[in-house]
PDB file of C-alpha atoms and ligand atoms in Angstrom:
ATOM      1  CA  MET A   1     146.082 -91.098  42.706  1.00 44.00           C
ATOM      2  CA  GLN A   2     146.542 -94.727  43.604  1.00 46.00           C
ATOM      3  CA  LEU A   3     146.545 -95.702  47.227  1.00 50.00           C
ATOM      4  CA  ARG A   4     148.196 -98.882  48.270  1.00 45.00           C
ATOM      5  CA  GLU A   5     149.502-100.226  51.503  1.00 39.00           C
ATOM      6  CA  ILE A   6     152.240 -97.865  52.565  1.00 39.00           C
ATOM      7  CA  LEU A   7     154.872 -98.393  55.204  1.00 37.00           C
ATOM      8  CA  VAL A   8     155.855 -95.392  57.224  1.00 36.00           C
ATOM      9  CA  PHE A   9     159.219 -95.925  58.862  1.00 34.00           C
ATOM     10  CA  SER A  10     159.119 -93.324  61.537  1.00 34.00           C
ATOM     11  CA  GLY A  11     162.536 -94.116  62.937  1.00 31.00           C
ATOM     12  CA  LEU A  12     164.286 -95.722  59.962  1.00 32.00           C
ATOM     13  CA  ALA A  13     168.004 -95.068  60.078  1.00 32.00           C
ATOM     14  CA  VAL A  14     169.701 -94.571  56.745  1.00 33.00           C
ATOM     15  CA  ALA A  15     172.301 -97.264  56.075  1.00 34.00           C
ATOM     16  CA  THR A  16     175.687 -95.869  55.253  1.00 33.00           C
ATOM     17  CA  ALA A  17     177.526 -97.032  52.166  1.00 35.00           C
ATOM     18  CA  SER A  18     180.782 -97.239  54.046  1.00 35.00           C
ATOM     19  CA  PRO A  19     182.490-100.660  53.706  1.00 37.00           C
ATOM     20  CA  LEU A  20     183.748-100.209  57.213  1.00 36.00           C
ATOM     21  CA  SER A  21     180.293-100.235  58.709  1.00 37.00           C
ATOM     22  CA  ARG A  22     179.285-103.228  56.565  1.00 38.00           C
ATOM     23  CA  ARG A  23     182.013-105.284  58.154  1.00 38.00           C
ATOM     24  CA  CYS A  24     180.369-104.810  61.502  1.00 37.00           C
ATOM     25  CA  GLY A  25     177.469-107.128  60.658  1.00 36.00           C
ATOM     26  CA  PRO A  26     177.672-110.924  60.373  1.00 39.00           C
ATOM     27  CA  ALA A  27     178.493-112.142  56.855  1.00 42.00           C
ATOM     28  CA  GLY A  28     175.457-112.549  54.594  1.00 42.00           C
ATOM     29  CA  ILE A  29     173.078-110.715  56.916  1.00 41.00           C
ATOM     30  CA  LEU A  30     171.784-107.270  56.056  1.00 40.00           C
ATOM     31  CA  PRO A  31     172.953-104.561  58.379  1.00 39.00           C
ATOM     32  CA  ASP A  32     170.389-103.755  61.041  1.00 39.00           C
ATOM     33  CA  GLN A  33     170.037-100.300  59.592  1.00 38.00           C
ATOM     34  CA  LEU A  34     168.226-101.669  56.540  1.00 41.00           C
ATOM     35  CA  GLN A  35     165.482-103.247  58.628  1.00 39.00           C
ATOM     36  CA  PRO A  36     162.531-101.203  59.801  1.00 39.00           C
ATOM     37  CA  THR A  37     163.039-100.215  63.405  1.00 39.00           C
ATOM     38  CA  PRO A  38     160.534-101.495  65.963  1.00 40.00           C
ATOM     39  CA  SER A  39     158.923 -98.048  65.953  1.00 43.00           C
ATOM     40  CA  ALA A  40     157.931 -98.445  62.282  1.00 45.00           C
ATOM     41  CA  VAL A  41     154.201 -98.045  61.747  1.00 58.00           C
ATOM     42  CA  SER A  42     152.396 -99.984  59.057  1.00 69.00           C
ATOM     43  CA  PHE A  43     148.897 -99.225  57.926  1.00 77.00           C
ATOM     44  CA  THR A  44     146.324-100.170  55.352  1.00 89.00           C
ATOM     45  CA  TYR A  45     143.192 -98.260  54.467  1.00 94.00           C
ATOM     46  CA  VAL A  46     140.478-100.317  56.152  1.00 94.00           C
ATOM     47  CA  LEU A  47     136.961 -99.675  54.888  1.00 95.00           C
ATOM     48  CA  PRO A  48     134.493 -99.332  57.767  1.00 93.00           C
ATOM     49  CA  SER A  49     132.059-102.033  56.715  1.00 89.00           C
ATOM     50  CA  THR A  50     130.220-103.156  59.821  1.00 86.00           C
ATOM     51  CA  GLY A  51     127.171-101.093  60.584  1.00 73.00           C
ATOM     52  CA  GLY A  52     125.367-104.137  61.899  1.00 74.00           C
ATOM     53  CA  PRO A  53     125.575-107.925  62.023  1.00 83.00           C
ATOM     54  CA  ILE A  54     126.149-108.222  58.261  1.00 90.00           C
ATOM     55  CA  PRO A  55     129.127-106.243  56.898  1.00 95.00           C
ATOM     56  CA  LEU A  56     129.370-104.653  53.457  1.00 97.00           C
ATOM     57  CA  PRO A  57     131.511-106.782  51.104  1.00 96.00           C
ATOM     58  CA  ALA A  58     135.227-106.051  50.785  1.00 95.00           C
ATOM     59  CA  ALA A  59     135.953-103.880  47.747  1.00 95.00           C
ATOM     60  CA  ASN A  60     138.766-105.958  46.157  1.00 95.00           C
ATOM     61  CA  SER A  61     139.757-102.890  44.122  1.00 95.00           C
ATOM     62  CA  THR A  62     142.269-100.076  44.316  1.00 95.00           C
ATOM     63  CA  LEU A  63     141.130 -97.256  46.539  1.00 97.00           C
ATOM     64  CA  GLN A  64     141.204 -93.912  44.698  1.00 97.00           C
ATOM     65  CA  HIS A  65     139.708 -91.414  47.122  1.00 98.00           C
ATOM     66  CA  ILE A  66     138.132 -91.129  50.520  1.00 98.00           C
ATOM     67  CA  ALA A  67     135.707 -88.225  50.598  1.00 98.00           C
ATOM     68  CA  VAL A  68     133.399 -86.597  53.070  1.00 98.00           C
ATOM     69  CA  GLY A  69     130.116 -85.625  51.448  1.00 98.00           C
ATOM     70  CA  HIS A  70     127.974 -82.843  52.935  1.00 98.00           C
ATOM     71  CA  GLY A  71     124.563 -82.102  51.554  1.00 98.00           C
ATOM     72  CA  VAL A  72     120.928 -83.182  51.593  1.00 98.00           C
ATOM     73  CA  GLN A  73     118.894 -86.313  51.065  1.00 98.00           C
ATOM     74  CA  ASN A  74     115.646 -85.402  49.280  1.00 96.00           C
ATOM     75  CA  TYR A  75     112.317 -87.135  49.827  1.00 97.00           C
ATOM     76  CA  THR A  76     108.742 -86.819  48.610  1.00 96.00           C
ATOM     77  CA  CYS A  77     105.638 -87.977  50.448  1.00 95.00           C
ATOM     78  CA  SER A  78     103.197 -90.270  48.698  1.00 93.00           C
ATOM     79  CA  THR A  79     101.177 -91.333  51.753  1.00 92.00           C
ATOM     80  CA  ALA A  80     100.411 -89.284  54.864  1.00 90.00           C
ATOM     81  CA  GLY A  81     101.642 -90.861  58.092  1.00 91.00           C
ATOM     82  CA  THR A  82     104.391 -92.952  56.489  1.00 90.00           C
ATOM     83  CA  LYS A  83     108.041 -92.164  55.871  1.00 91.00           C
ATOM     84  CA  ALA A  84     108.719 -90.119  52.741  1.00 92.00           C
ATOM     85  CA  GLY A  85     110.251 -91.892  49.733  1.00 93.00           C
ATOM     86  CA  ALA A  86     113.783 -91.070  48.569  1.00 94.00           C
ATOM     87  CA  THR A  87     114.012 -88.934  45.428  1.00 94.00           C
ATOM     88  CA  GLY A  88     117.734 -88.226  45.332  1.00 95.00           C
ATOM     89  CA  ALA A  89     120.583 -86.510  47.064  1.00 97.00           C
ATOM     90  CA  LEU A  90     122.993 -83.661  46.517  1.00 97.00           C
ATOM     91  CA  ALA A  91     126.345 -83.318  48.243  1.00 98.00           C
ATOM     92  CA  VAL A  92     129.657 -81.550  47.900  1.00 98.00           C
ATOM     93  CA  LEU A  93     132.619 -83.923  48.210  1.00 98.00           C
ATOM     94  CA  TYR A  94     135.849 -83.109  50.046  1.00 98.00           C
ATOM     95  CA  GLU A  95     139.030 -85.182  49.835  1.00 98.00           C
ATOM     96  CA  VAL A  96     139.956 -86.590  53.263  1.00 98.00           C
ATOM     97  CA  THR A  97     142.377 -89.363  52.244  1.00 97.00           C
ATOM     98  CA  ARG A  98     145.366 -87.626  53.810  1.00 96.00           C
ATOM     99  CA  LEU A  99     143.525 -87.371  57.119  1.00 97.00           C
ATOM    100  CA  TYR A 100     143.307 -91.167  57.440  1.00 97.00           C
ATOM    101  CA  PRO A 101     144.725 -92.279  60.815  1.00 96.00           C
ATOM    102  CA  ARG A 102     148.438 -93.250  60.861  1.00 93.00           C
ATOM    103  CA  SER A 103     148.855 -92.466  57.133  1.00 94.00           C
ATOM    104  CA  GLY A 104     151.067 -89.380  57.346  1.00 93.00           C
ATOM    105  CA  PRO A 105     151.675 -85.951  58.825  1.00 93.00           C
ATOM    106  CA  GLN A 106     148.091 -84.741  58.315  1.00 95.00           C
ATOM    107  CA  SER A 107     146.506 -87.831  59.895  1.00 96.00           C
ATOM    108  CA  LEU A 108     143.725 -87.441  62.415  1.00 97.00           C
ATOM    109  CA  SER A 109     143.481 -89.618  65.494  1.00 96.00           C
ATOM    110  CA  GLN A 110     141.207 -92.639  65.071  1.00 96.00           C
ATOM    111  CA  GLU A 111     138.616 -90.970  67.281  1.00 96.00           C
ATOM    112  CA  SER A 112     138.635 -87.719  65.285  1.00 97.00           C
ATOM    113  CA  TRP A 113     138.417 -89.675  62.041  1.00 97.00           C
ATOM    114  CA  ASP A 114     135.447 -91.704  63.277  1.00 97.00           C
ATOM    115  CA  GLU A 115     133.686 -88.477  64.317  1.00 97.00           C
ATOM    116  CA  LEU A 116     134.613 -86.455  61.224  1.00 98.00           C
ATOM    117  CA  THR A 117     131.283 -86.748  59.409  1.00 98.00           C
ATOM    118  CA  SER A 118     129.400 -85.769  62.550  1.00 98.00           C
ATOM    119  CA  LYS A 119     131.696 -82.803  63.073  1.00 98.00           C
ATOM    120  CA  VAL A 120     131.251 -81.599  59.488  1.00 98.00           C
ATOM    121  CA  LEU A 121     127.461 -81.944  59.800  1.00 98.00           C
ATOM    122  CA  ARG A 122     127.310 -79.986  63.042  1.00 98.00           C
ATOM    123  CA  THR A 123     130.038 -77.369  62.692  1.00 98.00           C
ATOM    124  CA  THR A 124     130.159 -76.389  59.003  1.00 98.00           C
ATOM    125  CA  SER A 125     127.444 -74.717  56.963  1.00 96.00           C
ATOM    126  CA  GLN A 126     125.119 -76.638  54.666  1.00 96.00           C
ATOM    127  CA  PRO A 127     126.497 -76.196  51.144  1.00 96.00           C
ATOM    128  CA  ILE A 128     123.285 -77.064  49.265  1.00 94.00           C
ATOM    129  CA  GLY A 129     120.274 -74.980  48.539  1.00 79.00           C
ATOM    130  CA  SER A 130     121.012 -71.470  49.703  1.00 59.00           C
ATOM    131  CA  ASP A 131     121.734 -69.989  46.270  1.00 54.00           C
ATOM    132  CA  SER A 132     119.638 -72.349  44.159  1.00 52.00           C
ATOM    133  CA  GLU A 133     116.966 -69.739  43.385  1.00 59.00           C
ATOM    134  CA  GLU A 134     119.392 -67.400  41.639  1.00 60.00           C
ATOM    135  CA  SER A 135     121.804 -69.859  40.049  1.00 67.00           C
ATOM    136  CA  ALA A 136     121.183 -72.788  37.724  1.00 76.00           C
ATOM    137  CA  SER A 137     123.386 -75.051  39.819  1.00 87.00           C
ATOM    138  CA  PRO A 138     122.326 -76.162  43.288  1.00 91.00           C
ATOM    139  CA  PHE A 139     126.014 -76.348  44.194  1.00 95.00           C
ATOM    140  CA  PRO A 140     128.060 -73.473  45.582  1.00 94.00           C
ATOM    141  CA  PRO A 141     131.273 -72.431  43.806  1.00 95.00           C
ATOM    142  CA  PRO A 142     134.066 -74.969  44.521  1.00 96.00           C
ATOM    143  CA  GLU A 143     135.755 -74.197  47.809  1.00 96.00           C
ATOM    144  CA  ASP A 144     137.904 -76.083  50.285  1.00 98.00           C
ATOM    145  CA  LEU A 145     136.352 -76.827  53.654  1.00 98.00           C
ATOM    146  CA  THR A 146     137.730 -75.455  56.889  1.00 98.00           C
ATOM    147  CA  VAL A 147     136.975 -77.685  59.852  1.00 98.00           C
ATOM    148  CA  GLU A 148     137.904 -76.755  63.397  1.00 95.00           C
ATOM    149  CA  GLY A 149     140.700 -78.966  64.694  1.00 93.00           C
ATOM    150  CA  VAL A 150     141.834 -80.012  61.197  1.00 96.00           C
ATOM    151  CA  ARG A 151     145.061 -78.197  60.427  1.00 93.00           C
ATOM    152  CA  ARG A 152     144.575 -77.429  56.728  1.00 96.00           C
ATOM    153  CA  PRO A 153     141.409 -76.779  54.711  1.00 98.00           C
ATOM    154  CA  ILE A 154     140.032 -80.039  53.297  1.00 98.00           C
ATOM    155  CA  PRO A 155     140.317 -79.916  49.485  1.00 98.00           C
ATOM    156  CA  TYR A 156     137.165 -79.727  47.379  1.00 98.00           C
ATOM    157  CA  LEU A 157     136.870 -82.950  45.355  1.00 98.00           C
ATOM    158  CA  GLY A 158     133.602 -82.810  43.427  1.00 98.00           C
ATOM    159  CA  HIS A 159     129.843 -83.322  43.469  1.00 98.00           C
ATOM    160  CA  HIS A 160     127.433 -86.121  44.231  1.00 98.00           C
ATOM    161  CA  PHE A 161     123.967 -85.895  42.703  1.00 98.00           C
ATOM    162  CA  PHE A 162     121.321 -87.909  40.886  1.00 97.00           C
ATOM    163  CA  ASP A 163     121.270 -87.342  37.138  1.00 96.00           C
ATOM    164  CA  ASP A 164     118.150 -86.735  34.996  1.00 95.00           C
ATOM    165  CA  ALA A 165     117.599 -90.489  34.804  1.00 95.00           C
ATOM    166  CA  GLY A 166     117.769 -90.777  38.593  1.00 95.00           C
ATOM    167  CA  VAL A 167     121.179 -92.462  38.611  1.00 97.00           C
ATOM    168  CA  ALA A 168     123.513 -91.850  41.556  1.00 98.00           C
ATOM    169  CA  THR A 169     126.440 -89.872  40.137  1.00 98.00           C
ATOM    170  CA  PHE A 170     129.822 -88.822  41.503  1.00 98.00           C
ATOM    171  CA  GLU A 171     131.618 -86.247  39.381  1.00 98.00           C
ATOM    172  CA  LEU A 172     135.162 -85.518  40.511  1.00 98.00           C
ATOM    173  CA  ARG A 173     137.046 -82.326  39.700  1.00 98.00           C
ATOM    174  CA  ASP A 174     139.758 -82.091  37.036  1.00 96.00           C
ATOM    175  CA  ASP A 175     138.723 -85.294  35.273  1.00 94.00           C
ATOM    176  CA  GLN A 176     139.603 -87.397  38.300  1.00 96.00           C
ATOM    177  CA  GLY A 177     136.699 -89.665  37.475  1.00 97.00           C
ATOM    178  CA  LEU A 178     132.979 -90.092  36.951  1.00 98.00           C
ATOM    179  CA  PHE A 179     130.914 -92.743  38.685  1.00 98.00           C
ATOM    180  CA  LYS A 180     127.382 -93.772  37.758  1.00 98.00           C
ATOM    181  CA  GLY A 181     126.201 -96.374  40.213  1.00 98.00           C
ATOM    182  CA  ALA A 182     123.367 -98.412  41.562  1.00 97.00           C
ATOM    183  CA  LYS A 183     122.813 -99.772  45.033  1.00 97.00           C
ATOM    184  CA  VAL A 184     124.022-103.349  45.392  1.00 98.00           C
ATOM    185  CA  MET A 185     123.765-103.627  49.154  1.00 97.00           C
ATOM    186  CA  ASN A 186     122.666-101.559  52.154  1.00 97.00           C
ATOM    187  CA  ILE A 187     123.082-102.102  55.866  1.00 96.00           C
ATOM    188  CA  SER A 188     121.833-100.037  58.784  1.00 95.00           C
ATOM    189  CA  ALA A 189     124.149 -97.432  60.262  1.00 96.00           C
ATOM    190  CA  PRO A 190     125.367 -98.473  63.716  1.00 95.00           C
ATOM    191  CA  ALA A 191     123.353 -97.329  66.717  1.00 94.00           C
ATOM    192  CA  THR A 192     126.278 -95.066  67.674  1.00 95.00           C
ATOM    193  CA  ALA A 193     125.937 -93.017  64.451  1.00 97.00           C
ATOM    194  CA  ASP A 194     125.066 -89.317  64.661  1.00 98.00           C
ATOM    195  CA  GLN A 195     121.283 -89.317  64.303  1.00 98.00           C
ATOM    196  CA  GLY A 196     121.207 -85.961  62.550  1.00 98.00           C
ATOM    197  CA  LEU A 197     120.331 -82.353  63.268  1.00 97.00           C
ATOM    198  CA  ASN A 198     116.706 -83.201  64.066  1.00 96.00           C
ATOM    199  CA  ASP A 199     117.327 -86.687  65.402  1.00 97.00           C
ATOM    200  CA  GLU A 200     115.888 -88.183  62.203  1.00 96.00           C
ATOM    201  CA  GLY A 201     118.371 -91.082  62.103  1.00 97.00           C
ATOM    202  CA  ALA A 202     121.436 -91.837  60.009  1.00 98.00           C
ATOM    203  CA  VAL A 203     121.004 -93.098  56.449  1.00 98.00           C
ATOM    204  CA  ASP A 204     122.079 -96.658  55.662  1.00 97.00           C
ATOM    205  CA  TRP A 205     125.624 -97.576  54.741  1.00 97.00           C
ATOM    206  CA  LEU A 206     125.776 -98.612  51.078  1.00 97.00           C
ATOM    207  CA  TYR A 207     127.800-100.423  48.488  1.00 98.00           C
ATOM    208  CA  LEU A 208     127.172 -99.012  44.980  1.00 98.00           C
ATOM    209  CA  GLY A 209     128.256-100.891  41.864  1.00 98.00           C
ATOM    210  CA  ASP A 210     129.054 -99.422  38.440  1.00 98.00           C
ATOM    211  CA  LYS A 211     126.055 -98.996  36.117  1.00 96.00           C
ATOM    212  CA  GLY A 212     128.291 -99.112  33.057  1.00 93.00           C
ATOM    213  CA  SER A 213     129.121 -95.565  32.050  1.00 94.00           C
ATOM    214  CA  SER A 214     131.593 -94.738  34.795  1.00 98.00           C
ATOM    215  CA  VAL A 215     135.014 -93.382  33.882  1.00 98.00           C
ATOM    216  CA  GLY A 216     138.033 -94.417  35.943  1.00 97.00           C
ATOM    217  CA  LEU A 217     135.950 -95.444  38.948  1.00 98.00           C
ATOM    218  CA  SER A 218     134.235 -98.740  39.681  1.00 98.00           C
ATOM    219  CA  LYS A 219     132.720 -98.815  43.159  1.00 98.00           C
ATOM    220  CA  VAL A 220     131.577 -96.433  45.847  1.00 98.00           C
ATOM    221  CA  TYR A 221     130.828 -97.191  49.477  1.00 98.00           C
ATOM    222  CA  ARG A 222     128.849 -94.872  51.738  1.00 98.00           C
ATOM    223  CA  VAL A 223     129.825 -95.335  55.376  1.00 98.00           C
ATOM    224  CA  LEU A 224     130.041 -93.403  58.680  1.00 98.00           C
ATOM    225  CA  THR A 225     126.755 -91.681  57.839  1.00 98.00           C
ATOM    226  CA  SER A 226     125.336 -88.870  59.978  1.00 98.00           C
ATOM    227  CA  GLY A 227     121.684 -87.844  59.683  1.00 98.00           C
ATOM    228  CA  GLY A 228     119.719 -87.836  56.408  1.00 98.00           C
ATOM    229  CA  ASN A 229     116.738 -90.099  57.163  1.00 98.00           C
ATOM    230  CA  PRO A 230     113.209 -88.910  56.259  1.00 96.00           C
ATOM    231  CA  ALA A 231     110.588 -87.720  58.693  1.00 91.00           C
ATOM    232  CA  VAL A 232     107.047 -89.071  58.840  1.00 91.00           C
ATOM    233  CA  CYS A 233     104.901 -87.409  56.186  1.00 93.00           C
ATOM    234  CA  GLY A 234     102.261 -84.828  56.837  1.00 91.00           C
ATOM    235  CA  ASP A 235     100.673 -84.096  53.459  1.00 91.00           C
ATOM    236  CA  VAL A 236     100.897 -86.046  50.243  1.00 93.00           C
ATOM    237  CA  GLY A 237     103.273 -84.301  47.854  1.00 93.00           C
ATOM    238  CA  GLU A 238     105.276 -82.735  50.692  1.00 94.00           C
ATOM    239  CA  THR A 239     109.015 -82.673  49.993  1.00 94.00           C
ATOM    240  CA  GLN A 240     111.791 -82.993  52.528  1.00 95.00           C
ATOM    241  CA  SER A 241     115.460 -82.058  52.235  1.00 95.00           C
ATOM    242  CA  VAL A 242     117.298 -83.619  55.146  1.00 97.00           C
ATOM    243  CA  PRO A 243     120.883 -82.532  55.920  1.00 98.00           C
ATOM    244  CA  TYR A 244     123.416 -85.366  56.052  1.00 98.00           C
ATOM    245  CA  THR A 245     127.080 -86.156  55.850  1.00 98.00           C
ATOM    246  CA  ALA A 246     128.773 -89.433  54.964  1.00 98.00           C
ATOM    247  CA  MET A 247     132.165 -90.794  54.143  1.00 98.00           C
ATOM    248  CA  TYR A 248     132.459 -92.090  50.591  1.00 98.00           C
ATOM    249  CA  TRP A 249     135.176 -94.614  49.808  1.00 98.00           C
ATOM    250  CA  ILE A 250     135.724 -94.420  46.060  1.00 98.00           C
ATOM    251  CA  TYR A 251     137.465 -97.242  44.127  1.00 98.00           C
TER     252      TYR A 251
HETATM  253  C1  NAG B 301     135.480-109.396  47.244  1.00 75.45           C
HETATM  254  O1  NAG B 301     135.924-110.761  47.375  1.00 75.45           O
HETATM  255  C2  NAG B 301     135.268-111.493  48.413  1.00 75.45           C
HETATM  256  C3  NAG B 301     135.948-112.858  48.490  1.00 75.45           C
HETATM  257  O2  NAG B 301     135.962-113.464  47.243  1.00 75.45           O
HETATM  258  C4  NAG B 301     133.782-111.596  48.082  1.00 75.45           C
HETATM  259  O3  NAG B 301     133.113-112.292  49.109  1.00 75.45           O
HETATM  260  C5  NAG B 301     133.216-110.192  47.971  1.00 75.45           C
HETATM  261  O4  NAG B 301     131.855-110.231  47.604  1.00 75.45           O
HETATM  262  C6  NAG B 301     133.979-109.392  46.912  1.00 75.45           C
HETATM  263  N1  NAG B 301     133.492-108.009  46.917  1.00 75.45           N
HETATM  264  C7  NAG B 301     132.794-107.451  45.919  1.00 75.45           C
HETATM  265  C8  NAG B 301     132.420-106.029  46.080  1.00 75.45           C
HETATM  266  O5  NAG B 301     132.471-108.062  44.914  1.00 75.45           O
HETATM  267  C1  NAG B 302     116.866 -81.371  46.702  1.00 75.45           C
HETATM  268  O1  NAG B 302     116.675 -80.351  47.628  1.00 75.45           O
HETATM  269  C2  NAG B 302     117.483 -79.214  47.423  1.00 75.45           C
HETATM  270  C3  NAG B 302     117.355 -78.288  48.584  1.00 75.45           C
HETATM  271  O2  NAG B 302     116.010 -78.167  48.998  1.00 75.45           O
HETATM  272  C4  NAG B 302     117.120 -78.571  46.090  1.00 75.45           C
HETATM  273  O3  NAG B 302     117.966 -77.457  45.859  1.00 75.45           O
HETATM  274  C5  NAG B 302     117.310 -79.589  44.993  1.00 75.45           C
HETATM  275  O4  NAG B 302     116.876 -79.067  43.782  1.00 75.45           O
HETATM  276  C6  NAG B 302     116.583 -80.866  45.293  1.00 75.45           C
HETATM  277  N1  NAG B 302     117.032 -81.833  44.303  1.00 75.45           N
HETATM  278  C7  NAG B 302     116.261 -82.760  43.810  1.00 75.45           C
HETATM  279  C8  NAG B 302     116.870 -83.649  42.777  1.00 75.45           C
HETATM  280  O5  NAG B 302     115.117 -82.896  44.157  1.00 75.45           O
HETATM  281  C1  NAG B 303     117.867-101.793  52.800  1.00 75.45           C
HETATM  282  O1  NAG B 303     117.024-100.797  52.261  1.00 75.45           O
HETATM  283  C2  NAG B 303     115.674-101.189  52.126  1.00 75.45           C
HETATM  284  C3  NAG B 303     114.934-100.087  51.379  1.00 75.45           C
HETATM  285  O2  NAG B 303     115.140 -98.854  51.991  1.00 75.45           O
HETATM  286  C4  NAG B 303     115.087-101.437  53.530  1.00 75.45           C
HETATM  287  O3  NAG B 303     113.751-101.844  53.431  1.00 75.45           O
HETATM  288  C5  NAG B 303     115.916-102.525  54.210  1.00 75.45           C
HETATM  289  O4  NAG B 303     115.472-102.691  55.543  1.00 75.45           O
HETATM  290  C6  NAG B 303     117.396-102.163  54.221  1.00 75.45           C
HETATM  291  N1  NAG B 303     118.181-103.284  54.704  1.00 75.45           N
HETATM  292  C7  NAG B 303     118.938-103.212  55.792  1.00 75.45           C
HETATM  293  C8  NAG B 303     119.705-104.431  56.145  1.00 75.45           C
HETATM  294  O5  NAG B 303     119.011-102.204  56.464  1.00 75.45           O
END
C-alpha cells in the first residue's frame, strides 16, 4: 500500500456532461462544479516528530504503514542501583493507518489518535509472554485488536522483535515487508506522554535507519510512546520486562 497526499472532497458536486449546463459558465473557465467546494478537506500524514526541542528528521520517503505496537521492552541489570540496560523488545503490530485523523470514514479525532497508544496500553491485554512457556514463539496467534471506542477491530500487521544478532526487526504479515534497522537518532518523549503502568516513564522516540537487509521498507520511526522505561536495578543479573506501546511510522 502506498500512501500519498489524498484529497477528500466531502461536498464535491459531480459536473454534468450536459452542454446546456456548460453554457452557463463564462467561456474558457471550468464550471464551478469541477472545483473542490469550500468544504473540501485536505490532509497529509504528518509524522509526530517533536518530543522535545530537537525534532526527529523528516522521512523524505513514501509512508507504507502506521502501526501501533504493544509489547514489552526487556532489560538486564549489570549494576545494582542504576537503571537496567536494554536487551531488546517484543511487540505485536496493528495497522492503524485508516484511523489517521481526517483521512476517511474510519478516522479518529485528533485527540483520540494522540491518545491511542495510551489507550491500547491501559485497556487491552498484554500480548507478550503469557504463553511463552508452552510455545516456541513468544507471540500469540495473529489476531485483530478490539479497542473500545474504535468502530472496527484494528488489523494485525506483524511482529517487532530483536533477531539473534540483536538487530531491531519488523516482520510484516503476508510479505508486506521486512525491516532490519539501527537507531540513527533518539529524542525524549514529551512530558505529556503516558508514563506507563508503573509510572516508569515513556521510552524515547526514535528514527531507525535500514541496516541493509530490509525488504521493501527503508525507515521506521517510533513515536507517541507510552511506558517502557526500565526501573532502577536491585540485583545484578535481574531482568525486567516493561509493558509499552508506541506508534511506528513505517516507510
Ligand atoms: C530529509 O531531508 C531533510 C532536508 O534535506 C534533511 O534535513 C533530513 O535529514 C532528511 N531526513 C532523513 C531521514 O534523512
Ligand atoms: C523479553 O521478555 C519476555 C517476557 O518476559 C520474554 O518472553 C522474552 O523471551 C524476552 N525476550 C528477550 C529477547 O529477552
Ligand atoms: C539518546 O539515548 C541515549 C542512550 O540511551 C541517552 O543517553 C541520551 O540521553 C538520549 N538522547 C536524548 C536526546 O534523549
